[in-house]
Coordinates of C-alpha atoms in Angstrom, one line a residue:
H1 CA 117.3 109.4 101.2
V2 CA 114.1 107.5 100.7
F3 CA 115.5 104.4 102.3
K4 CA 116.5 105.2 105.9
L5 CA 119.4 102.9 106.9
D6 CA 121.7 102.5 109.8
D7 CA 125.5 102.2 109.7
E8 CA 125.4 98.4 109.8
D9 CA 123.2 98.4 106.6
K10 CA 125.5 100.9 104.9
D11 CA 128.6 98.8 105.7
W12 CA 126.8 95.7 104.3
I13 CA 126.0 97.6 101.1
E14 CA 129.7 98.7 100.6
A15 CA 131.1 95.2 101.4
K16 CA 128.6 93.6 99.0
L17 CA 129.4 96.0 96.2
K18 CA 133.2 95.3 96.6
S19 CA 132.6 91.6 96.4
M20 CA 130.4 91.7 93.2
S21 CA 131.7 91.1 89.7
L22 CA 130.7 93.4 86.8
H23 CA 128.3 90.7 85.6
D24 CA 126.6 90.5 89.0
K25 CA 126.2 94.2 89.3
C26 CA 124.6 94.5 85.8
A27 CA 122.3 91.6 86.6
Q28 CA 120.9 93.4 89.7
M29 CA 119.4 95.9 87.3
I30 CA 117.2 93.3 85.6
M31 CA 113.7 92.5 86.7
S32 CA 112.5 89.5 84.9
W33 CA 108.9 88.3 84.7
S34 CA 107.1 85.2 85.5
K35 CA 103.5 84.5 84.5
G36 CA 103.6 82.2 87.5
F37 CA 100.2 80.7 86.5
N38 CA 99.3 77.8 88.7
D39 CA 102.9 76.8 88.6
D40 CA 104.5 74.8 91.3
T41 CA 108.2 74.4 91.8
S42 CA 108.4 71.4 89.4
S43 CA 107.1 73.3 86.4
V44 CA 108.9 74.4 83.3
E45 CA 108.2 78.0 84.2
F46 CA 109.7 77.7 87.7
K47 CA 112.8 76.1 86.3
R48 CA 113.2 78.9 83.7
I49 CA 113.1 81.6 86.5
S50 CA 115.1 79.5 88.9
K51 CA 117.9 79.3 86.3
L52 CA 117.9 83.1 85.8
V53 CA 118.2 83.5 89.6
R54 CA 121.0 81.0 90.1
D55 CA 123.0 81.4 86.9
S56 CA 122.3 84.9 85.7
K57 CA 121.8 86.3 89.2
I58 CA 119.0 88.7 88.2
G59 CA 118.0 91.3 90.8
G60 CA 114.3 90.9 90.8
I61 CA 111.1 89.2 89.4
I62 CA 107.7 90.6 88.6
F63 CA 104.9 88.0 88.9
F64 CA 101.7 88.2 86.8
Q65 CA 99.2 85.4 87.5
G66 CA 98.9 82.6 89.9
E67 CA 97.3 81.3 93.0
I68 CA 98.2 82.6 96.5
F69 CA 99.9 79.6 97.9
H70 CA 101.7 78.5 94.7
E71 CA 103.1 82.0 94.3
K72 CA 104.2 82.2 98.0
E73 CA 105.9 78.8 97.6
M74 CA 107.7 79.8 94.4
I75 CA 108.9 83.1 96.0
D76 CA 110.2 81.4 99.1
Q77 CA 112.2 78.9 97.1
L78 CA 113.6 81.5 94.7
Q79 CA 114.7 83.6 97.7
D80 CA 116.5 80.5 99.0
E81 CA 118.4 80.2 95.7
A82 CA 119.4 83.8 95.4
D83 CA 122.8 85.0 96.5
I84 CA 121.5 88.5 97.1
P85 CA 117.8 88.7 98.1
L86 CA 115.4 89.2 95.2
L87 CA 113.2 92.3 94.9
I88 CA 109.8 90.7 94.0
S89 CA 107.2 92.9 92.6
S90 CA 103.7 92.7 91.1
D91 CA 100.9 95.1 89.8
F92 CA 98.6 95.0 92.8
E93 CA 96.8 98.2 91.8
R94 CA 93.6 96.7 93.1
G95 CA 95.0 94.3 95.6
L96 CA 96.3 90.7 95.1
G97 CA 93.1 90.0 93.1
S98 CA 94.3 92.2 90.3
R99 CA 96.8 89.4 89.4
I100 CA 96.1 86.4 91.6
G101 CA 93.0 84.3 90.7
D102 CA 92.0 83.2 94.2
A103 CA 92.7 86.5 96.0
I104 CA 90.5 89.5 96.9
E105 CA 90.1 92.3 94.3
F106 CA 89.5 95.9 95.4
P107 CA 87.5 98.4 93.3
Y108 CA 89.4 100.5 90.8
N109 CA 91.1 103.8 91.8
M110 CA 88.3 105.8 90.2
A111 CA 85.8 104.1 92.5
I112 CA 88.0 105.2 95.5
G113 CA 88.0 108.8 94.1
A114 CA 84.1 108.6 94.0
T115 CA 83.9 107.7 97.7
G116 CA 85.3 111.2 98.6
N117 CA 87.0 109.4 101.5
I118 CA 90.8 109.9 101.4
F119 CA 91.2 107.4 104.3
D120 CA 89.9 104.7 102.0
A121 CA 93.0 105.1 99.9
Y122 CA 95.3 104.9 103.0
E123 CA 93.5 101.8 104.3
M124 CA 93.6 100.2 100.9
G125 CA 97.4 100.9 100.5
R126 CA 97.9 99.4 104.0
E127 CA 95.7 96.3 103.4
I128 CA 97.2 95.5 100.0
A129 CA 100.8 95.9 101.4
S130 CA 100.2 93.6 104.4
S131 CA 98.8 90.9 102.1
S132 CA 101.5 91.4 99.5
K133 CA 104.2 91.1 102.1
A134 CA 102.7 87.9 103.4
I135 CA 103.3 86.1 100.1
G136 CA 106.7 87.7 99.6
V137 CA 105.9 90.5 97.1
R138 CA 107.7 93.6 98.5
Q139 CA 107.3 96.1 95.7
N140 CA 103.8 97.0 94.5
L141 CA 103.8 98.7 91.1
A142 CA 101.1 101.0 92.2
P143 CA 99.5 103.5 92.7
V144 CA 98.6 104.9 89.3
A145 CA 99.3 108.6 89.7
D146 CA 98.1 109.6 86.3
V147 CA 95.5 112.3 86.0
N148 CA 92.8 111.0 83.6
N149 CA 92.2 114.3 81.8
N150 CA 91.3 112.6 78.5
P151 CA 87.9 110.8 78.5
L152 CA 89.1 108.7 75.5
N153 CA 92.1 107.3 77.2
P154 CA 92.1 103.5 76.5
I155 CA 94.7 102.5 79.0
I156 CA 94.3 104.6 82.1
N157 CA 90.6 105.6 82.5
I158 CA 89.2 104.1 85.7
R159 CA 92.7 103.1 86.9
S160 CA 93.1 106.8 87.7
F161 CA 91.6 108.3 90.9
S162 CA 90.2 111.3 89.0
E163 CA 90.5 114.0 86.3
D164 CA 91.5 116.4 89.0
K165 CA 95.2 116.7 89.9
E166 CA 94.5 117.6 93.6
I167 CA 92.3 114.6 94.1
V168 CA 94.8 112.3 92.3
S169 CA 97.7 113.8 94.4
S170 CA 96.0 113.4 97.8
Y171 CA 94.7 109.9 97.1
T172 CA 98.1 108.8 95.7
I173 CA 100.0 110.1 98.8
S174 CA 97.4 108.4 101.1
F175 CA 97.9 105.1 99.4
I176 CA 101.7 105.4 99.6
S177 CA 101.6 106.2 103.3
G178 CA 99.4 103.2 104.1
A179 CA 101.8 100.8 102.3
K180 CA 104.9 102.3 103.8
N181 CA 103.6 101.5 107.3
E182 CA 103.8 97.8 106.3
R183 CA 107.4 98.1 104.8
V184 CA 106.4 97.6 101.2
I185 CA 107.7 99.8 98.4
T186 CA 105.1 101.6 96.3
T187 CA 105.7 102.8 92.8
A188 CA 104.0 105.9 91.4
K189 CA 103.3 105.5 87.7
H190 CA 103.4 106.3 84.7
F191 CA 105.8 109.3 84.9
P192 CA 105.6 112.0 83.5
G193 CA 101.8 111.2 83.2
H194 CA 99.9 108.9 80.9
G195 CA 96.5 110.5 81.3
N196 CA 96.2 112.8 78.3
T197 CA 96.5 110.3 75.4
Q198 CA 94.3 108.2 73.2
V199 CA 97.0 105.6 72.5
D200 CA 97.8 102.5 74.6
S201 CA 101.6 102.2 75.0
H202 CA 101.3 98.4 74.8
L203 CA 100.5 99.0 71.1
D204 CA 102.5 102.1 70.1
L205 CA 104.2 105.2 71.4
P206 CA 101.6 107.7 72.7
I207 CA 102.3 111.5 72.4
I208 CA 101.6 113.7 75.4
S209 CA 101.1 117.2 74.1
G210 CA 100.9 120.4 76.2
S211 CA 103.5 123.0 77.1
R212 CA 106.1 122.6 79.8
S213 CA 104.1 124.8 82.1
D214 CA 100.9 122.9 81.4
L215 CA 102.6 119.6 82.3
F216 CA 104.0 121.2 85.6
Q217 CA 100.5 122.4 86.4
N218 CA 98.7 119.1 85.6
E219 CA 100.3 115.8 84.8
L220 CA 103.4 116.2 86.9
V221 CA 101.6 117.4 90.1
P222 CA 100.8 114.0 91.6
F223 CA 104.4 112.8 91.0
I224 CA 105.9 116.0 92.6
E225 CA 103.6 115.6 95.6
A226 CA 104.3 111.9 95.9
N227 CA 108.0 112.6 95.8
K228 CA 107.6 115.2 98.7
A229 CA 105.7 112.5 100.6
G230 CA 108.5 110.0 100.3
V231 CA 107.4 107.6 97.5
Q232 CA 110.3 105.1 97.2
S233 CA 110.0 104.2 93.5
I234 CA 108.7 105.8 90.3
M235 CA 107.9 104.0 87.0
V236 CA 108.6 105.9 83.8
G237 CA 106.1 105.3 81.1
H238 CA 106.7 104.8 77.4
L239 CA 105.4 108.2 76.2
Y240 CA 106.7 110.9 73.9
V241 CA 106.5 114.3 75.5
P242 CA 107.8 117.0 73.0
A243 CA 107.6 119.8 75.6
L244 CA 110.1 118.0 77.8
Q245 CA 112.1 116.0 75.2
G246 CA 112.3 118.4 72.3
N247 CA 112.8 116.5 69.0
D248 CA 114.3 113.5 70.7
K249 CA 111.5 111.2 69.7
V250 CA 112.3 108.2 72.0
P251 CA 110.0 106.8 74.7
S252 CA 110.3 108.9 77.9
S253 CA 111.5 105.7 79.6
L254 CA 114.7 105.9 77.4
S255 CA 115.0 109.7 77.6
K256 CA 117.8 111.4 79.6
A257 CA 115.8 114.6 79.5
I258 CA 113.0 112.9 81.4
V259 CA 114.7 110.5 83.7
T260 CA 117.9 112.3 84.7
D261 CA 117.3 116.0 84.0
L262 CA 113.7 116.2 85.1
L263 CA 113.0 113.4 87.6
Q264 CA 116.4 113.2 89.3
N265 CA 117.9 116.7 88.9
E266 CA 115.0 119.1 88.8
L267 CA 112.5 117.2 91.0
Q268 CA 115.3 115.8 93.2
F269 CA 113.9 112.2 93.3
D270 CA 116.5 109.8 94.7
G271 CA 114.5 106.6 95.0
L272 CA 114.4 103.6 92.6
I273 CA 113.5 104.4 89.0
L274 CA 112.0 101.7 86.8
T275 CA 111.2 101.6 83.2
D276 CA 107.7 100.4 82.2
A277 CA 107.8 96.9 80.7
L278 CA 110.5 96.9 78.0
N279 CA 108.6 94.2 76.0
M280 CA 105.8 96.7 75.1
N281 CA 105.4 97.8 71.4
A282 CA 106.2 101.4 72.2
V283 CA 109.8 100.2 72.7
T284 CA 110.2 96.9 70.7
K285 CA 108.9 98.6 67.5
Y286 CA 111.8 101.0 67.6
F287 CA 114.7 99.4 69.6
S288 CA 116.6 96.1 69.8
V289 CA 116.9 94.5 73.3
S290 CA 120.5 95.7 73.6
D291 CA 119.8 99.2 72.5
A292 CA 116.8 99.5 74.8
A293 CA 118.8 98.3 77.8
I294 CA 121.8 100.6 77.2
N295 CA 119.5 103.6 76.5
A296 CA 117.4 102.9 79.6
I297 CA 120.5 103.0 81.8
N298 CA 122.0 106.0 80.0
A299 CA 118.7 107.8 80.6
G300 CA 119.0 107.3 84.3
N301 CA 116.8 104.2 85.2
D302 CA 117.8 101.8 87.9
I303 CA 115.7 98.8 87.1
L304 CA 114.9 97.5 83.6
L305 CA 111.5 95.9 83.8
M306 CA 110.9 92.8 81.6
P307 CA 113.5 93.0 78.8
P308 CA 112.4 90.6 76.1
D309 CA 115.7 88.7 76.6
D310 CA 117.2 89.0 80.1
K311 CA 120.6 87.5 79.3
L312 CA 121.0 89.6 76.1
A313 CA 120.2 92.8 78.2
I314 CA 122.8 91.9 80.9
N315 CA 125.5 91.2 78.3
A316 CA 124.6 94.5 76.5
I317 CA 125.2 96.5 79.7
I318 CA 128.5 94.6 80.4
S319 CA 129.7 95.4 76.9
A320 CA 128.6 99.0 77.2
V321 CA 130.7 99.4 80.4
R322 CA 133.7 97.7 78.7
D323 CA 133.4 99.9 75.7
R324 CA 133.1 103.0 77.9
L325 CA 129.6 103.8 76.8
L326 CA 128.5 103.5 80.4
S327 CA 130.8 104.3 83.4
I328 CA 131.3 101.8 86.2
E329 CA 130.4 104.7 88.6
R330 CA 127.0 104.9 86.9
I331 CA 126.5 101.1 87.5
N332 CA 127.7 101.3 91.1
H333 CA 125.4 104.2 91.9
T334 CA 122.3 102.2 90.8
V335 CA 123.4 99.0 92.5
R336 CA 123.9 100.9 95.8
K337 CA 120.3 102.1 95.4
I338 CA 118.9 98.6 94.7
L339 CA 120.9 97.1 97.7
A340 CA 119.6 100.0 99.9
A341 CA 116.0 99.1 98.9
K342 CA 116.6 95.4 99.7
R343 CA 118.2 96.3 103.0
W344 CA 115.4 98.7 104.0
L345 CA 112.9 95.9 103.2
K346 CA 114.9 93.6 105.6
L347 CA 114.8 90.9 102.9
Q348 CA 117.7 89.2 104.8
D349 CA 115.1 88.4 107.6
T350 CA 112.3 87.0 105.4
K351 CA 113.0 83.4 106.3
I352 CA 112.2 84.2 110.0
A353 CA 109.2 86.3 109.1
A354 CA 107.6 83.7 106.7
Q355 CA 103.9 84.1 107.2
Q356 CA 101.7 81.1 107.9
I357 CA 98.7 80.0 105.9
N358 CA 96.1 81.1 108.4
E359 CA 97.6 84.6 108.5
I360 CA 97.2 85.0 104.8
D361 CA 93.6 83.8 105.0
S362 CA 92.8 86.3 107.8
L363 CA 94.3 89.1 105.7
Q364 CA 92.1 88.1 102.8
I365 CA 89.1 88.4 105.1
S366 CA 90.0 91.9 106.2
N367 CA 90.8 92.8 102.5
L368 CA 87.3 91.7 101.5
R369 CA 85.6 93.7 104.3
L370 CA 87.4 96.9 103.2
A371 CA 86.8 96.2 99.5
I372 CA 83.0 95.9 100.2
E373 CA 82.9 99.1 102.2
I374 CA 84.8 101.1 99.5
A375 CA 82.6 99.6 96.7
E376 CA 79.4 100.6 98.6
R377 CA 80.6 104.2 99.2
S378 CA 81.7 104.5 95.5
I379 CA 78.4 103.9 93.7
T380 CA 77.3 107.1 92.1
L381 CA 73.8 107.9 90.9
V382 CA 74.1 110.6 88.1
K383 CA 70.5 110.6 86.8
N384 CA 67.3 109.4 88.4
D385 CA 64.3 110.7 86.5
N386 CA 61.0 109.8 88.1
N387 CA 62.9 108.6 91.2
I388 CA 63.1 105.0 89.8
I389 CA 66.0 104.2 92.1
P390 CA 65.7 102.5 94.6
L391 CA 63.5 100.1 92.7
N392 CA 60.2 99.8 94.4
L393 CA 59.0 96.5 93.0
S394 CA 57.0 93.6 94.3
P395 CA 59.0 90.3 94.2
L396 CA 56.5 89.3 91.5
A397 CA 57.4 92.1 89.2
K398 CA 58.6 91.2 85.7
V399 CA 62.2 92.5 85.3
G400 CA 64.3 92.5 82.2
C401 CA 68.1 92.3 82.2
I402 CA 70.0 93.0 79.0
T403 CA 73.7 92.8 79.5
F404 CA 76.0 94.6 76.9
T405 CA 79.6 93.6 76.6
D406 CA 82.2 94.2 73.9
G407 CA 83.9 90.9 74.6
E408 CA 83.0 87.3 75.3
K409 CA 80.3 86.2 77.8
T410 CA 82.6 85.5 80.8
D411 CA 81.8 84.6 84.4
R412 CA 82.5 88.2 85.4
K413 CA 80.0 89.5 82.9
E414 CA 77.3 87.2 84.3
I415 CA 77.5 88.3 87.9
F416 CA 75.1 91.3 87.7
E417 CA 72.5 89.3 85.8
K418 CA 72.7 86.5 88.5
F419 CA 72.0 89.1 91.2
V420 CA 68.9 90.3 89.3
R421 CA 67.7 86.7 88.8
N422 CA 68.1 85.8 92.4
A423 CA 66.2 88.9 93.6
F424 CA 63.4 88.9 91.0
K425 CA 61.9 85.5 90.2
K426 CA 60.2 86.7 87.0
T427 CA 63.5 87.9 85.3
T428 CA 64.1 87.4 81.6
S429 CA 67.6 88.2 80.3
C430 CA 69.9 88.1 77.4
F431 CA 73.5 89.0 76.4
I432 CA 74.4 91.4 73.6
N433 CA 78.1 91.4 72.4
R434 CA 80.1 91.8 69.2
K435 CA 78.8 88.5 67.8
S436 CA 75.1 89.0 68.5
T437 CA 72.8 88.3 65.7
G438 CA 69.5 89.8 64.6
R439 CA 67.7 87.2 66.6
D440 CA 69.5 88.3 69.8
Y441 CA 68.4 91.9 69.2
N442 CA 64.8 90.8 68.7
T443 CA 65.0 88.9 72.0
A444 CA 66.2 92.0 73.7
L445 CA 63.3 94.0 72.2
S446 CA 60.7 91.5 73.3
I447 CA 62.2 91.5 76.9
I448 CA 61.7 95.2 77.1
R449 CA 58.1 95.0 75.8
S450 CA 57.1 92.2 78.3
S451 CA 58.9 93.6 81.4
D452 CA 57.7 96.2 84.0
I453 CA 61.3 97.6 84.1
T454 CA 64.5 96.7 82.3
V455 CA 68.1 97.1 83.6
L456 CA 71.0 97.4 81.2
P457 CA 74.3 96.4 82.8
I458 CA 76.9 97.7 80.4
F459 CA 80.5 96.4 80.5
M460 CA 81.9 98.6 77.7
R461 CA 85.4 100.0 77.7
L462 CA 87.7 101.7 75.3
R463 CA 90.3 99.3 73.9
S464 CA 92.4 101.2 71.3
K465 CA 92.9 104.5 69.6
N466 CA 90.5 103.5 66.8
D467 CA 87.8 102.5 69.2
T468 CA 84.8 104.6 70.1
L469 CA 83.5 104.5 73.6
I470 CA 80.8 102.0 72.5
L471 CA 80.4 99.9 69.3
A472 CA 78.4 102.0 66.8
Y473 CA 75.7 99.3 66.3
H474 CA 75.3 98.9 70.1
E475 CA 75.0 102.6 70.5
K476 CA 72.3 102.8 67.8
F477 CA 70.4 100.0 69.3
I478 CA 70.6 101.3 72.9
K479 CA 69.5 104.8 71.8
E480 CA 66.5 103.1 70.1
I481 CA 65.5 101.2 73.2
L482 CA 65.9 104.2 75.5
K483 CA 63.0 105.7 73.6
S484 CA 60.7 103.0 75.1
K485 CA 57.9 104.2 77.3
K486 CA 58.9 101.5 79.8
P487 CA 61.4 102.5 82.5
I488 CA 65.0 101.6 81.6
V489 CA 68.0 101.8 84.0
V490 CA 71.5 102.2 82.5
I491 CA 74.2 100.8 84.8
S492 CA 77.8 101.5 83.7
L493 CA 79.9 98.7 85.2
Y494 CA 83.1 99.9 83.7
D495 CA 83.5 103.3 82.0
P496 CA 81.7 106.2 83.6
Y497 CA 82.0 108.3 80.4
L498 CA 79.3 106.1 78.8
L499 CA 76.6 108.7 79.4
S500 CA 78.3 111.0 76.9
V501 CA 77.2 108.8 74.1
L502 CA 73.8 107.8 75.7
P503 CA 72.6 111.2 76.9
S504 CA 68.9 110.2 76.6
A505 CA 69.3 107.7 79.5
K506 CA 66.8 108.7 82.2
V507 CA 68.5 106.7 85.0
Y508 CA 72.3 106.3 85.1
L509 CA 74.2 104.6 87.8
C510 CA 78.1 104.1 87.9
S511 CA 80.2 101.6 89.7
F512 CA 83.6 102.6 88.1
G513 CA 84.6 99.0 87.5
D514 CA 83.5 95.5 87.2
S515 CA 85.1 93.8 90.2
E516 CA 82.7 91.5 92.0
V517 CA 82.4 93.8 95.0
S518 CA 81.5 96.8 92.7
Q519 CA 78.9 94.8 90.9
Q520 CA 77.3 93.7 94.2
A521 CA 77.3 97.3 95.5
A522 CA 75.7 98.6 92.3
F523 CA 73.0 96.0 92.6
D524 CA 72.4 96.8 96.3
A525 CA 72.2 100.5 95.4
L526 CA 69.7 99.7 92.7
T527 CA 67.4 97.8 95.1
G528 CA 67.8 100.2 98.0
E529 CA 69.8 97.9 100.2
I530 CA 72.5 100.5 100.8
D531 CA 72.8 104.3 100.9
I532 CA 74.0 105.9 97.6
T533 CA 76.5 108.6 98.4
G534 CA 79.2 108.5 95.6
R535 CA 80.2 111.6 93.6
L536 CA 81.7 111.8 90.1
P537 CA 85.5 112.1 90.3
I538 CA 85.4 113.2 86.6
S539 CA 83.2 115.3 84.3
I540 CA 81.2 113.6 81.6
P541 CA 81.7 115.2 78.1
N542 CA 78.6 116.3 76.1
T543 CA 76.5 116.4 79.3
D544 CA 76.0 118.9 82.1
Y545 CA 77.4 116.4 84.7
K546 CA 80.7 117.4 86.2
L547 CA 83.2 116.5 88.9
G548 CA 81.4 116.3 92.3
D549 CA 78.0 115.6 91.0
G550 CA 75.9 112.8 92.3
I551 CA 72.4 112.2 93.9
T552 CA 72.3 111.0 97.5
I553 CA 69.6 108.4 98.2
M554 CA 69.2 106.8 101.6
K555 CA 68.5 103.0 101.7
R556 CA 65.0 101.8 102.0
K557 CA 63.7 100.7 105.3
N558 CA 61.9 97.7 103.9
T559 CA 64.3 96.2 101.3
I560 CA 64.0 93.3 98.9
S561 CA 66.1 91.0 101.0
E562 CA 63.9 91.7 104.0
Q563 CA 60.7 91.0 101.9
Q564 CA 62.1 87.6 100.9
H565 CA 62.8 86.4 104.5

């Protein structure tokens, strides 16, 4: 069994099960959500969740936003109020900073794939787990085990380690082992594989095509390997997989063929099985709250993540048992698993092990150290015509910086430009986004004309199935400026596939994500402050660049920061 327990634990589980009412058993299967944003224990949001814990006796909560110490305080108080300890989870794919505003954010998985260093995945799993445990979050809804084998995937993309199933498998297992050392449950997602689709399941139901044997040779491989390595929970995505489901066009999360027949019976997985969030359009477009809840349990799931109405979901399960649509044995089987997970986590001891503020702070410092190292190892130089990188400029050089973004001008989108400004005193810059006017484009052109070199930090990403990789008018404009005789450096700070629509770029650098550490590392690579050693974990369509490609450049002896001191 994935949760190794002693006899005392097993006796506790059986005694607990005997003492629980049908309502309390059904409520254990519900994982409600809290945005948790800057809320303290006197807020409306806290009172709403607190009521669900005390009165509805829900089994767990997933937290979304917040600040470290607020969230820790909320979790401690909710655990005090719970009869049975709560399973608290969060999407810490990139560390606490993925969700918590004042915490450290690691680079994206694809950046880790680009380092070629499997130990990075282990260390990241371990570091994230220790910080997560310190604030009371004991289930991380990570790692993403999807193989990104569709470059036009709007939802997985750089959240995946690679397009290669072997790389994804080994990095997934490594991350899981690191976390397990710290007694935090990891969750491989999104079973049976969300990589090969162009639809975001938050918006509609994606179809995963491919024959059964294709799926077993690709998408399913990382999940099969993670199961062998002892992963303790798996999240089932909202996908439609005809080869595995036949004509039963329901989300895989509600499909018995996927959850029971494939995952539990064929692959012999006996850990916790969660649905993806039940408030996503792939489910809500087609099912009521009650039907989704009953179908999810009938399919074989243990935990229903974020039903749009918690009480309605609990009552629907109770009614289904009374009407003999679900057996009490089925409910007991799941509740035993949930209690086993809670017992393995030693949640009953959390009061004694409450971490102090200085410990959380020191964990954040070691998180940051590792995040910087990974980011620096991940930067990948794909093209470097005329050996422009590392930039060999005098501090008096005129540098242009034109930032392209498909959204608003946010703090995060200004980071790279600030690095350029600080290093080169004669920097002129502008921002181009969806709302840019003719005047903005003219400004950009004049910047290129008057600069010795221009860098283009590009924050583009796919957003939905109708989106192209880059807005058509941005693409046209960038292709035009790439014809300039002046040197132009294209830096992809999000989507590495960008080169497929800008093949005429002469210099192309990838960071596989826009976290602050990745932007800093990309800038340091550009200016020769660090070695460039990253390798593409994917192939770039419409170009000759494939998995494993990348140019190695050693850092300059006399770097810009040394010239300035």
